[in-house]
CSV table of C-alpha atoms and ligand atoms in Angstrom, one decimal:
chain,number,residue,atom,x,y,z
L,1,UNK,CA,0.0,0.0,0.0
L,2,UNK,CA,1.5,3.4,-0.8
L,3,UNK,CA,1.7,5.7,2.4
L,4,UNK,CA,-0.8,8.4,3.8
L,5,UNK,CA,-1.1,10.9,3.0
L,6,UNK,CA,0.5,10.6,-0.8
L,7,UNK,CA,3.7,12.0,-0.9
L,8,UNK,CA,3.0,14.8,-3.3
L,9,UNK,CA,0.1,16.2,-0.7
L,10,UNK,CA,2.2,16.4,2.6
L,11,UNK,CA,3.5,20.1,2.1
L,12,UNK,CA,0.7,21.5,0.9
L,13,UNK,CA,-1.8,23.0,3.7
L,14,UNK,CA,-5.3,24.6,3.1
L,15,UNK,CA,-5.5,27.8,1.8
L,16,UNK,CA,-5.3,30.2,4.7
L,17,UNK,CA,-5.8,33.9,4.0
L,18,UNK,CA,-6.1,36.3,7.0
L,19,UNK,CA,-10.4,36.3,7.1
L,20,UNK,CA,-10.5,38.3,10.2
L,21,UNK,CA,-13.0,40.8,10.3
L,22,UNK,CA,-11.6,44.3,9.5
L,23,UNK,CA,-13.6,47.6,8.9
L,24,UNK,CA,-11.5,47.8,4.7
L,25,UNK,CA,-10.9,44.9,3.4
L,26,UNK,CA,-7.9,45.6,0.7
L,27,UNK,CA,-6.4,42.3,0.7
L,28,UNK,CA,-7.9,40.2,-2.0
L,29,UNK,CA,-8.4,42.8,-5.0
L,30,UNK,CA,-12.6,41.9,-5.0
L,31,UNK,CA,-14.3,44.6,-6.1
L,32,UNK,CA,-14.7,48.0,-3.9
L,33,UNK,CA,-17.7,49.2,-6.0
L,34,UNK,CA,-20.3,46.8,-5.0
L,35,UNK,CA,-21.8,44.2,-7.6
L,36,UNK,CA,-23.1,44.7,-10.6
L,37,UNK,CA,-26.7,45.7,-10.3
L,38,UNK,CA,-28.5,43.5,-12.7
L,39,UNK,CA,-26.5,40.4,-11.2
L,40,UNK,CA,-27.7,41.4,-7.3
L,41,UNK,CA,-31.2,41.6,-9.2
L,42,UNK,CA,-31.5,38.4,-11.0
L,43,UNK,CA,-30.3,36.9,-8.4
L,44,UNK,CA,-33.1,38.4,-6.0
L,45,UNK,CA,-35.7,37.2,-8.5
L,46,UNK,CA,-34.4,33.6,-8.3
L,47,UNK,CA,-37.6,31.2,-8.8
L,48,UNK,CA,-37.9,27.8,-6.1
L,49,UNK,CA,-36.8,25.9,-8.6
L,50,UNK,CA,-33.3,27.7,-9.0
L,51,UNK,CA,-33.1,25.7,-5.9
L,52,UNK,CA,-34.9,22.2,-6.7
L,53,UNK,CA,-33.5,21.7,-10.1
L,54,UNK,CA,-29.6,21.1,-11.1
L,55,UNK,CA,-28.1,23.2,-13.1
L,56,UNK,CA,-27.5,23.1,-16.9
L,57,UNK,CA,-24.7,20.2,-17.3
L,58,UNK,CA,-22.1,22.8,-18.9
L,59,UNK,CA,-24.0,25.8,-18.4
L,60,UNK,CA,-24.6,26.1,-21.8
L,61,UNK,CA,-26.8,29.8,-21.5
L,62,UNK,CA,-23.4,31.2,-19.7
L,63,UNK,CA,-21.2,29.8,-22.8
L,64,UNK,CA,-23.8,31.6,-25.3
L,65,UNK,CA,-23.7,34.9,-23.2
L,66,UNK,CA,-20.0,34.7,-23.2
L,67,UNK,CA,-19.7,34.2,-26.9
L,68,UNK,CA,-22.0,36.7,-27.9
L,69,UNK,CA,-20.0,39.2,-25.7
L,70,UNK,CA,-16.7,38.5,-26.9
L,71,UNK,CA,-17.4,37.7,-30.7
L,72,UNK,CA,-16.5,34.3,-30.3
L,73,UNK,CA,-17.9,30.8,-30.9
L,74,UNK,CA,-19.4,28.5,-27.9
L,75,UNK,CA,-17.3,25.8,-28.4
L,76,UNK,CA,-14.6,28.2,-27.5
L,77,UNK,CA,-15.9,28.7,-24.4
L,78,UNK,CA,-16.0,27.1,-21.2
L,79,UNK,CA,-17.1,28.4,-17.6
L,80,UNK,CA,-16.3,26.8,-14.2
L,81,UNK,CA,-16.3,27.6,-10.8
L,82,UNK,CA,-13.8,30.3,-10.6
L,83,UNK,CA,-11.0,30.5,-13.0
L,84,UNK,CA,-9.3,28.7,-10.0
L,85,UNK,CA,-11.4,25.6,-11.1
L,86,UNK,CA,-10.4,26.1,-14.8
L,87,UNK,CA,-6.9,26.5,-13.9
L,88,UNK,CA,-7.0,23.5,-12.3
L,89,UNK,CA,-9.0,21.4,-14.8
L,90,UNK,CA,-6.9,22.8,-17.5
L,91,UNK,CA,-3.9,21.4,-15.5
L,92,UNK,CA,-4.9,17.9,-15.1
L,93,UNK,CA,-6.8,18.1,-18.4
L,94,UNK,CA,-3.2,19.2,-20.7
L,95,UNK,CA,-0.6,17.5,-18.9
L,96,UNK,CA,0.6,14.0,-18.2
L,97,UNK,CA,1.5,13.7,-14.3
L,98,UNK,CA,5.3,14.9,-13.8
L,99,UNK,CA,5.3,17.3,-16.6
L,100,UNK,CA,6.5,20.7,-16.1
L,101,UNK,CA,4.0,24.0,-15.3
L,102,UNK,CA,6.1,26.8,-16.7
L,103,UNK,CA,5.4,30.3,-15.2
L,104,UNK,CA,7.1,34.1,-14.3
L,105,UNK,CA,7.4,34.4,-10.7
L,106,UNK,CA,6.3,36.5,-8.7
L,107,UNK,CA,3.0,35.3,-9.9
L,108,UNK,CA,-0.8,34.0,-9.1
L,109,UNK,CA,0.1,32.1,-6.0
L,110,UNK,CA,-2.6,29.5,-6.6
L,111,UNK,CA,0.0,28.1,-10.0
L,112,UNK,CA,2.3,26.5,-7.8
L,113,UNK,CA,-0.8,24.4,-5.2
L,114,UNK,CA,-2.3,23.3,-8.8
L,115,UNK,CA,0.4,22.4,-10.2
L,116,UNK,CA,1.1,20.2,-7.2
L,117,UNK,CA,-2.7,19.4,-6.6
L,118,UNK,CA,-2.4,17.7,-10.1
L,119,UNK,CA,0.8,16.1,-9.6
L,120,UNK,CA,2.8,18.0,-12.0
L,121,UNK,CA,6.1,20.1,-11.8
L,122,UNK,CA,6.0,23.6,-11.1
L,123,UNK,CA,8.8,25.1,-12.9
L,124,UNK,CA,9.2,29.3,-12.1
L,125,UNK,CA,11.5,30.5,-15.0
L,126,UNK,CA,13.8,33.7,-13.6
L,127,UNK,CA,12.7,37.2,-15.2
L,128,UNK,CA,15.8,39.0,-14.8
L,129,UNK,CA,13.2,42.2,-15.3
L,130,UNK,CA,10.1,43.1,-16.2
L,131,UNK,CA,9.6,42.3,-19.5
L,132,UNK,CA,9.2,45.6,-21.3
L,133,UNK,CA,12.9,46.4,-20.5
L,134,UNK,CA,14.1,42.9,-21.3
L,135,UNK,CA,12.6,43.0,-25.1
L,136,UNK,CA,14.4,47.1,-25.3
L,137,UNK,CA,17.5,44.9,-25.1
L,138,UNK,CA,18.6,43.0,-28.1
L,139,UNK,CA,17.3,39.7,-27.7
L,140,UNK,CA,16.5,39.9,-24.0
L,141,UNK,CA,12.6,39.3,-24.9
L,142,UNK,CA,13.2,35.9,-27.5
L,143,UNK,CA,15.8,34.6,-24.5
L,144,UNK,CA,13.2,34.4,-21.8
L,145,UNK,CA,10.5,33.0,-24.1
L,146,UNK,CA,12.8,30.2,-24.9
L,147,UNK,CA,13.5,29.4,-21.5
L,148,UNK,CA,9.9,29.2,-21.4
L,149,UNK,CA,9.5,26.8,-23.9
L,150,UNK,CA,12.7,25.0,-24.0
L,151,UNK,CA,12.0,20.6,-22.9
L,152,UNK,CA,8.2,21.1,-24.1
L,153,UNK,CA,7.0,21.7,-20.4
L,154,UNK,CA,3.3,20.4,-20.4
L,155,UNK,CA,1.7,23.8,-19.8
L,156,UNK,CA,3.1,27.5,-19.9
L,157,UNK,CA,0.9,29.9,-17.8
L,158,UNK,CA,1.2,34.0,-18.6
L,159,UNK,CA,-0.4,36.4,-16.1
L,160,UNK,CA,-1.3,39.7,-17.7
L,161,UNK,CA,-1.9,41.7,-15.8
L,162,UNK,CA,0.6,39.9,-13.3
L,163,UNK,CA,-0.8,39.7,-9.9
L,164,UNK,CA,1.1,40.6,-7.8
L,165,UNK,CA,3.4,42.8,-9.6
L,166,UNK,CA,0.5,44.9,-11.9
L,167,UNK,CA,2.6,43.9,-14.3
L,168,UNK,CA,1.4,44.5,-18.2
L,169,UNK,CA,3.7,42.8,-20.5
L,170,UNK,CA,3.7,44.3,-23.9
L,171,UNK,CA,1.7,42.8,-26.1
L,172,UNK,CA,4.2,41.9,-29.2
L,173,UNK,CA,5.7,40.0,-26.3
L,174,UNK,CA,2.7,38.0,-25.4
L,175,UNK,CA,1.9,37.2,-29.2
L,176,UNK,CA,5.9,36.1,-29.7
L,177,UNK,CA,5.1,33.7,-26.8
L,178,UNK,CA,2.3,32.5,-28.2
L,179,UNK,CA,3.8,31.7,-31.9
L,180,UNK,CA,6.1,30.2,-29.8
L,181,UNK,CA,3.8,27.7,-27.7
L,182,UNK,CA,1.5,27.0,-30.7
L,183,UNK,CA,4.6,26.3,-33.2
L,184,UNK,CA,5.7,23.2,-30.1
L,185,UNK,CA,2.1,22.3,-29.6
L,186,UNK,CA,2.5,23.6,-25.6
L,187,UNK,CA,-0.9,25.1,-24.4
L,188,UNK,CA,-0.8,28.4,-23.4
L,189,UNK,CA,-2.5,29.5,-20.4
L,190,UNK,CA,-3.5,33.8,-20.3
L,191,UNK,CA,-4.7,34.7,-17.2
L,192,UNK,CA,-6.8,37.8,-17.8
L,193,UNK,CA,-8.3,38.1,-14.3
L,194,UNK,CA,-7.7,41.6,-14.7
L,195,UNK,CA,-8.1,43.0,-18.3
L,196,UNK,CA,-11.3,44.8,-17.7
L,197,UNK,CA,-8.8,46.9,-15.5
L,198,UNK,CA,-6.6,47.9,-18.8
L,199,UNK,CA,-7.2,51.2,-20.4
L,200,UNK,CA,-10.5,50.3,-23.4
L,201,UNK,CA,-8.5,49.4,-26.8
L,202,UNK,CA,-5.7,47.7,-24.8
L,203,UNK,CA,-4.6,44.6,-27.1
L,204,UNK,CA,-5.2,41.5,-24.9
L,205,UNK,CA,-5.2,37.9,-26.4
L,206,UNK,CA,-8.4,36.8,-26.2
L,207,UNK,CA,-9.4,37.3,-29.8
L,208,UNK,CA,-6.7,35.4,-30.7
L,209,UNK,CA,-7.2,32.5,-28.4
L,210,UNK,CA,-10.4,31.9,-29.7
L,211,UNK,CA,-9.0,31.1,-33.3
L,212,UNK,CA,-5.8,29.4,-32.3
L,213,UNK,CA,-4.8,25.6,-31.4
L,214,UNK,CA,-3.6,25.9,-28.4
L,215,UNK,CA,-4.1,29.3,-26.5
L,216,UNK,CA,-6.3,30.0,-23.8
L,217,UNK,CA,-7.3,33.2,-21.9
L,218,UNK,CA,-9.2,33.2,-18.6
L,219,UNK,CA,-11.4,35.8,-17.5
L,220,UNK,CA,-13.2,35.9,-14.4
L,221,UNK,CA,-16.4,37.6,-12.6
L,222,UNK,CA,-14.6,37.4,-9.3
L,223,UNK,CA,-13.1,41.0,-9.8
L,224,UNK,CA,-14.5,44.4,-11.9
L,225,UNK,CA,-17.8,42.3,-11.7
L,226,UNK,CA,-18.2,42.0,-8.2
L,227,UNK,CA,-19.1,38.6,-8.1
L,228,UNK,CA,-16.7,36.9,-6.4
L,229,UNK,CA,-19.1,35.1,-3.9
L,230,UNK,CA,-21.0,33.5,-6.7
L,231,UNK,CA,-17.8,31.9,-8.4
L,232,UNK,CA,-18.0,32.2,-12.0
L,233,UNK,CA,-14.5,31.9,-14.2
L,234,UNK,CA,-14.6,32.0,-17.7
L,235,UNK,CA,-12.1,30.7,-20.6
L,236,UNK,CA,-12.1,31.5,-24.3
L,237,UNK,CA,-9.5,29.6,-26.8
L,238,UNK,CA,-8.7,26.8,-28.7
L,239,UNK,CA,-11.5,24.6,-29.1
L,240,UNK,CA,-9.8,21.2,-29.3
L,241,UNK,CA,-8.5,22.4,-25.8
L,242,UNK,CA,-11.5,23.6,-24.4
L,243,UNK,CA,-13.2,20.5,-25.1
L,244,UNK,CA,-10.3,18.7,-23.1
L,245,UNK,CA,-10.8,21.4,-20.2
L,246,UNK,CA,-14.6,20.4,-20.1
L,247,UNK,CA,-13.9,16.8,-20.0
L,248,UNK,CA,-11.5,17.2,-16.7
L,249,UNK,CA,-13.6,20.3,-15.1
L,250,UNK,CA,-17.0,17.9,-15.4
L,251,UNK,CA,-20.4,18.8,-15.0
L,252,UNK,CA,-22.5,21.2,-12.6
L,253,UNK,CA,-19.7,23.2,-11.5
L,254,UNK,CA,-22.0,26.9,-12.2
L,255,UNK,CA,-24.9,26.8,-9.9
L,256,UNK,CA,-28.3,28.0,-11.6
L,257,UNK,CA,-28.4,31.3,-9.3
L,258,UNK,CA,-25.0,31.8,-10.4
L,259,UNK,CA,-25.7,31.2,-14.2
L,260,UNK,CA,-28.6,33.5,-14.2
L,261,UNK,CA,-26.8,36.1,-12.7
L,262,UNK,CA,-23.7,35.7,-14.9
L,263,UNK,CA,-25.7,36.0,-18.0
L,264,UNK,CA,-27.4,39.2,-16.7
L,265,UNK,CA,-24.4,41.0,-16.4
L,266,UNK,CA,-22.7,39.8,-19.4
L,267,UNK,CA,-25.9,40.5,-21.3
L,268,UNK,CA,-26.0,44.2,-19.7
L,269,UNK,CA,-24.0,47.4,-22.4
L,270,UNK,CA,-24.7,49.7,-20.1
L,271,UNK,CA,-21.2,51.6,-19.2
L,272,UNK,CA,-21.1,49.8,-15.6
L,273,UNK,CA,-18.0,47.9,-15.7
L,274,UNK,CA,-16.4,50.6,-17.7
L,275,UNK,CA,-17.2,52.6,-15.0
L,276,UNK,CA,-15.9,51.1,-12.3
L,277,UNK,CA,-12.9,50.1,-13.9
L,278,UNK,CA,-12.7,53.6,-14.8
L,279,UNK,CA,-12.7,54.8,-11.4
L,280,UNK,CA,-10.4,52.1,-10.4
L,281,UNK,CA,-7.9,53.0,-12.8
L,282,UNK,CA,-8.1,56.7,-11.4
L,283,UNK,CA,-8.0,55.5,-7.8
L,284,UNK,CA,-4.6,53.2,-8.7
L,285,UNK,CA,-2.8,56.1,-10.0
L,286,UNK,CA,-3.9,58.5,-7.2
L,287,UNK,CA,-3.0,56.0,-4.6
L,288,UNK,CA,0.6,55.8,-6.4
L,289,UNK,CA,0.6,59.4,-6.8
L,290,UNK,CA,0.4,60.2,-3.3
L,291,UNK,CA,3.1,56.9,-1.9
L,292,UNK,CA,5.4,58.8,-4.5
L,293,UNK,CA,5.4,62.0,-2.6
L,294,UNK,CA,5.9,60.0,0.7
L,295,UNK,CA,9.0,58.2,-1.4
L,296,UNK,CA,7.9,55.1,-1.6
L,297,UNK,CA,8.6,53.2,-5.0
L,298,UNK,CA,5.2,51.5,-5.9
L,299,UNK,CA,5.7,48.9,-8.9
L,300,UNK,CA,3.4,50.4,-12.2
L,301,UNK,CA,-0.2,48.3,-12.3
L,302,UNK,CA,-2.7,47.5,-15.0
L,303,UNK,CA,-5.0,45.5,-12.2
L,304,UNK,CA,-6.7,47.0,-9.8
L,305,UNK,CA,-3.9,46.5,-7.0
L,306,UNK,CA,-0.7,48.5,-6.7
L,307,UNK,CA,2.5,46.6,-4.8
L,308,UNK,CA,4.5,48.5,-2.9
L,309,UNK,CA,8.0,47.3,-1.9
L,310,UNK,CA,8.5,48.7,1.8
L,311,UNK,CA,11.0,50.9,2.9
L,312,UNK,CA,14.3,50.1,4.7
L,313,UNK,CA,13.4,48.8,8.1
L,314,UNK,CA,9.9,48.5,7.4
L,315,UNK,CA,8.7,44.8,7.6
L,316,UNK,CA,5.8,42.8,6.0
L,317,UNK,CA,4.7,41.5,8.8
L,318,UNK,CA,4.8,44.3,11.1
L,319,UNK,CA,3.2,47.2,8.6
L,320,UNK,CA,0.2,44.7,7.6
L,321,UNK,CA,-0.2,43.8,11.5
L,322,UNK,CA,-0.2,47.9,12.3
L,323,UNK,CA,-2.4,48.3,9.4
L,324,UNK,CA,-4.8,45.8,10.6
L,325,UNK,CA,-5.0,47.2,14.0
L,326,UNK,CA,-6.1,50.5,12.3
L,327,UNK,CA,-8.8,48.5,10.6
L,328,UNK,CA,-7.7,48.2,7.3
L,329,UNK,CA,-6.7,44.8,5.5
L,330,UNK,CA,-4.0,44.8,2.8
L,331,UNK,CA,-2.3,41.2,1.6
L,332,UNK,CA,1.0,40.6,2.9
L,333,UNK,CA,4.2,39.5,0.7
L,334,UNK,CA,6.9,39.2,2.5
L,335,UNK,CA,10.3,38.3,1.6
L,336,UNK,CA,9.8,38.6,-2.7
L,337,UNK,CA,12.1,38.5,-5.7
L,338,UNK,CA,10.9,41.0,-8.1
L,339,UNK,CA,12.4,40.7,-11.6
L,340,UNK,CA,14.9,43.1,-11.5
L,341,UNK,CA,15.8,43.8,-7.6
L,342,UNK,CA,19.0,42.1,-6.4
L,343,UNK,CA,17.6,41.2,-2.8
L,344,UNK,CA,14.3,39.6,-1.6
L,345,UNK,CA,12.2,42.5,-1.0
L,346,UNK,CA,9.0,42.8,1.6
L,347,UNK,CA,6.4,44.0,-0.3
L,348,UNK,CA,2.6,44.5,0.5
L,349,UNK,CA,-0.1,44.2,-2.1
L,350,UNK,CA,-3.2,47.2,-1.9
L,351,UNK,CA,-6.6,47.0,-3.4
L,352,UNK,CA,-7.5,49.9,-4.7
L,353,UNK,CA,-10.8,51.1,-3.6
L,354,UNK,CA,-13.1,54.7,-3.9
L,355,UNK,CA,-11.2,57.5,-2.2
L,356,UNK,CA,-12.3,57.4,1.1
L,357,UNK,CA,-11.0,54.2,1.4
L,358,UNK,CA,-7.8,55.3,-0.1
L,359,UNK,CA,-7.7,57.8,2.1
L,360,UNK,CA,-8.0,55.8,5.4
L,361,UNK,CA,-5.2,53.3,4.0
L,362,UNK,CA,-2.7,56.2,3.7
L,363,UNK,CA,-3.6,57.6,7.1
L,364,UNK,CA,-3.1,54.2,8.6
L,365,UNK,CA,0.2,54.0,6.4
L,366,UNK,CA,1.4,57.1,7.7
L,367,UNK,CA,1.3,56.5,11.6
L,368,UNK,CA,2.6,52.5,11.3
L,369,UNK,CA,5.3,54.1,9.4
L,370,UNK,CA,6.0,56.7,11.4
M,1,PLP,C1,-8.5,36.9,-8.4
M,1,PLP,C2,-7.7,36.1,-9.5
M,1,PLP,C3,-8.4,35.1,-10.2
M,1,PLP,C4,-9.8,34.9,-10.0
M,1,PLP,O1,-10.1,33.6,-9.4
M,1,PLP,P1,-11.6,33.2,-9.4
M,1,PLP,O2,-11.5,31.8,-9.1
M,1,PLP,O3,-12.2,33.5,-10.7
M,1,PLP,O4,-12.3,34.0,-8.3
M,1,PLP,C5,-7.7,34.4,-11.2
M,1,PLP,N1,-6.4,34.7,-11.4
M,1,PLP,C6,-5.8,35.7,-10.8
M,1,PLP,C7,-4.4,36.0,-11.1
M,1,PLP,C8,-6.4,36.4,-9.7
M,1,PLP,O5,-5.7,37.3,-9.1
């Protein structure tokens, strides 16, 4: 009999963000703005047998909504539980067990607990900086795609904007990468979590995705949606690998009330998410305006999170413990390599929110860091 529990398992622990009450809660980049109206109201109309009955086996009214929003066919579309539960399906789904998950760290912490979950390997390839500066130097942008690519890993994931860095890789870059994955067959994993955040007209992949072999973009409703409680991920891309993605996610994983409210808000043109992306965008460069003029160095963000590397002296642990004693909740990353900084660096991550919020953050700031 092989021991228990399996070997693979004995590291990882359940996921354990700090859930403790706090009056703002800036840790986990939901939205600040408050759902989107025409979900909270489908939802309120739900009928009793929203309830009784099971939902549609692949939630095949979400995967028409989605396609009619993005152009795109429904068999390039698939839906789960949170993009978490298409990154994960898509994981055990593309690669054998033992093959390699290729990513840029820092990145979506969840990549690594999948990649084990599933039990593949998960392989961080070194961005000696952030990518924009890399492709300004000759070759420094084809080099670090080919470590990405080089021994056909089983999976290369690209998270655009990065969380945690806000980092927007240019998007000549991101195609490049792609010509690369689809010429070697490797699926190609997009993590749009955050692309509502980009400026409107900002070139993102998804279009491409949709039409390709192997490329596939994830979007979620978790974020400029403000539907994070009802768990609805999206992907768009190749169909011959959303098919596969289907196949490992299985069936039922969108609840009805969940579906129905999905589809409302995907259905709705009004300028809602525009406009709270809007305002987030605003908020994000306010927020960085006014760390500048207190010297701090936050990284440039497309998402709707700024990180901010902390001062000399200033811990992780001890600014996000003052902070939280001043009732405001921020995400703590201690200890981080960011491409292009010689020395780990304690860093904490900021939601941004409307400008009260803001406003209480930097007063709390300013008396834990004296
Ligand atoms: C928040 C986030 C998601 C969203 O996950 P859901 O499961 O859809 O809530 C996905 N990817 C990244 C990088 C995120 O930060």
């Amino acid at each position: 009999m092989s021991p228990f529990p399996r070997e693979a398992y004995r590291p990882l622990v359940r996921y354990s963000p700090d859930r403790r009450p706090v009056d703002v809660d800036l840790s986990d980049n939901t939205s600040r703005w408050g759902p989107h109206p025409d979900v909270l109201e489908t939802i309120r109309q739900a009928a009793p047998e929203d309830l009784v009955l099971y939902p549609p086996v692949y939630a095949d009214r979400l995967r028409e909504a989605v396609a009619r929003r993005f152009g795109v066919s429904v068999d390039a579309v698939a839906t789960g539980c949170g993009s978490d539960d298409l990154l994960d399906s898509a994981f055990r789904a593309v690669c054998e067990p033992g093959e390699a998950v290729r990513y840029l760290p820092p990145t979506f912490s969840m990549i690594e607990i999948f990649a084990r979950m599933n039990a593949l390997e998960a392989e961080p390839v070194e961005q000696a900086a952030p990518v924009a500066e890399l492709v300004a130097e000759a070759g420094g942008g084809e080099a670090l795609i080919d470590a990405m690519v080089e021994g056909a890993p089983g999976l290369v994931y690209l998270c655009r904007p990065n969380n945690p860095t806000g980092e927007v890789q240019p998007a000549g870059w991101v195609h490049a990468l792609a010509d690369a994955c689809e010429a070697r067959g490797i699926v190609l994993l997009v993590d749009e979590a955050y692309a509502d955040y980009l400026p409107p007209d900002t070139p993102d992949l998804l279009e491409r995705a949709a039409g390709s072999s192997r490329i596939v973009v994830l979007r979620t409703l978790s974020k400029a949606w403000g539907m994070a409680g009802l768990r609805v991920g999206i992907a768009v891309g190749a169909p011959e690998v959303i098919l596969e993605i289907e196949k490992s996610r299985g069936p039922y994983k969108v609840n009805r009330l969940a579906e129905a409210g999905a589809v409302a808000g995907l259905e709705d043109a009004s300028d809602w998410v525009p406009g709270v992306t809007a305002a987030a965008r605003e908020g994000r460069e306010a927020l960085a305006v006014e760390l500048r003029e207190r010297g701090l160095d936050p990284l440039p963000s497309g998402g709707n999170f700024v990180l901010l590397p902390l001062p000399g002296g200033a811990t992780t642990d001890g600014v996000t413990a003052g902070l939280r004693e001043r009732g405001v909740a921020v995400r703590p990353f201690g200890g981080l390599e960011l491409p292009g900084h010689r020395a780990p660096t304690d860093c904490i991550r900021i939601s941004v929110g409307p400008p009260a919020e803001m406003n209480r953050f930097l007063t709390a700031l300013d008396e834990v860091l004296g």
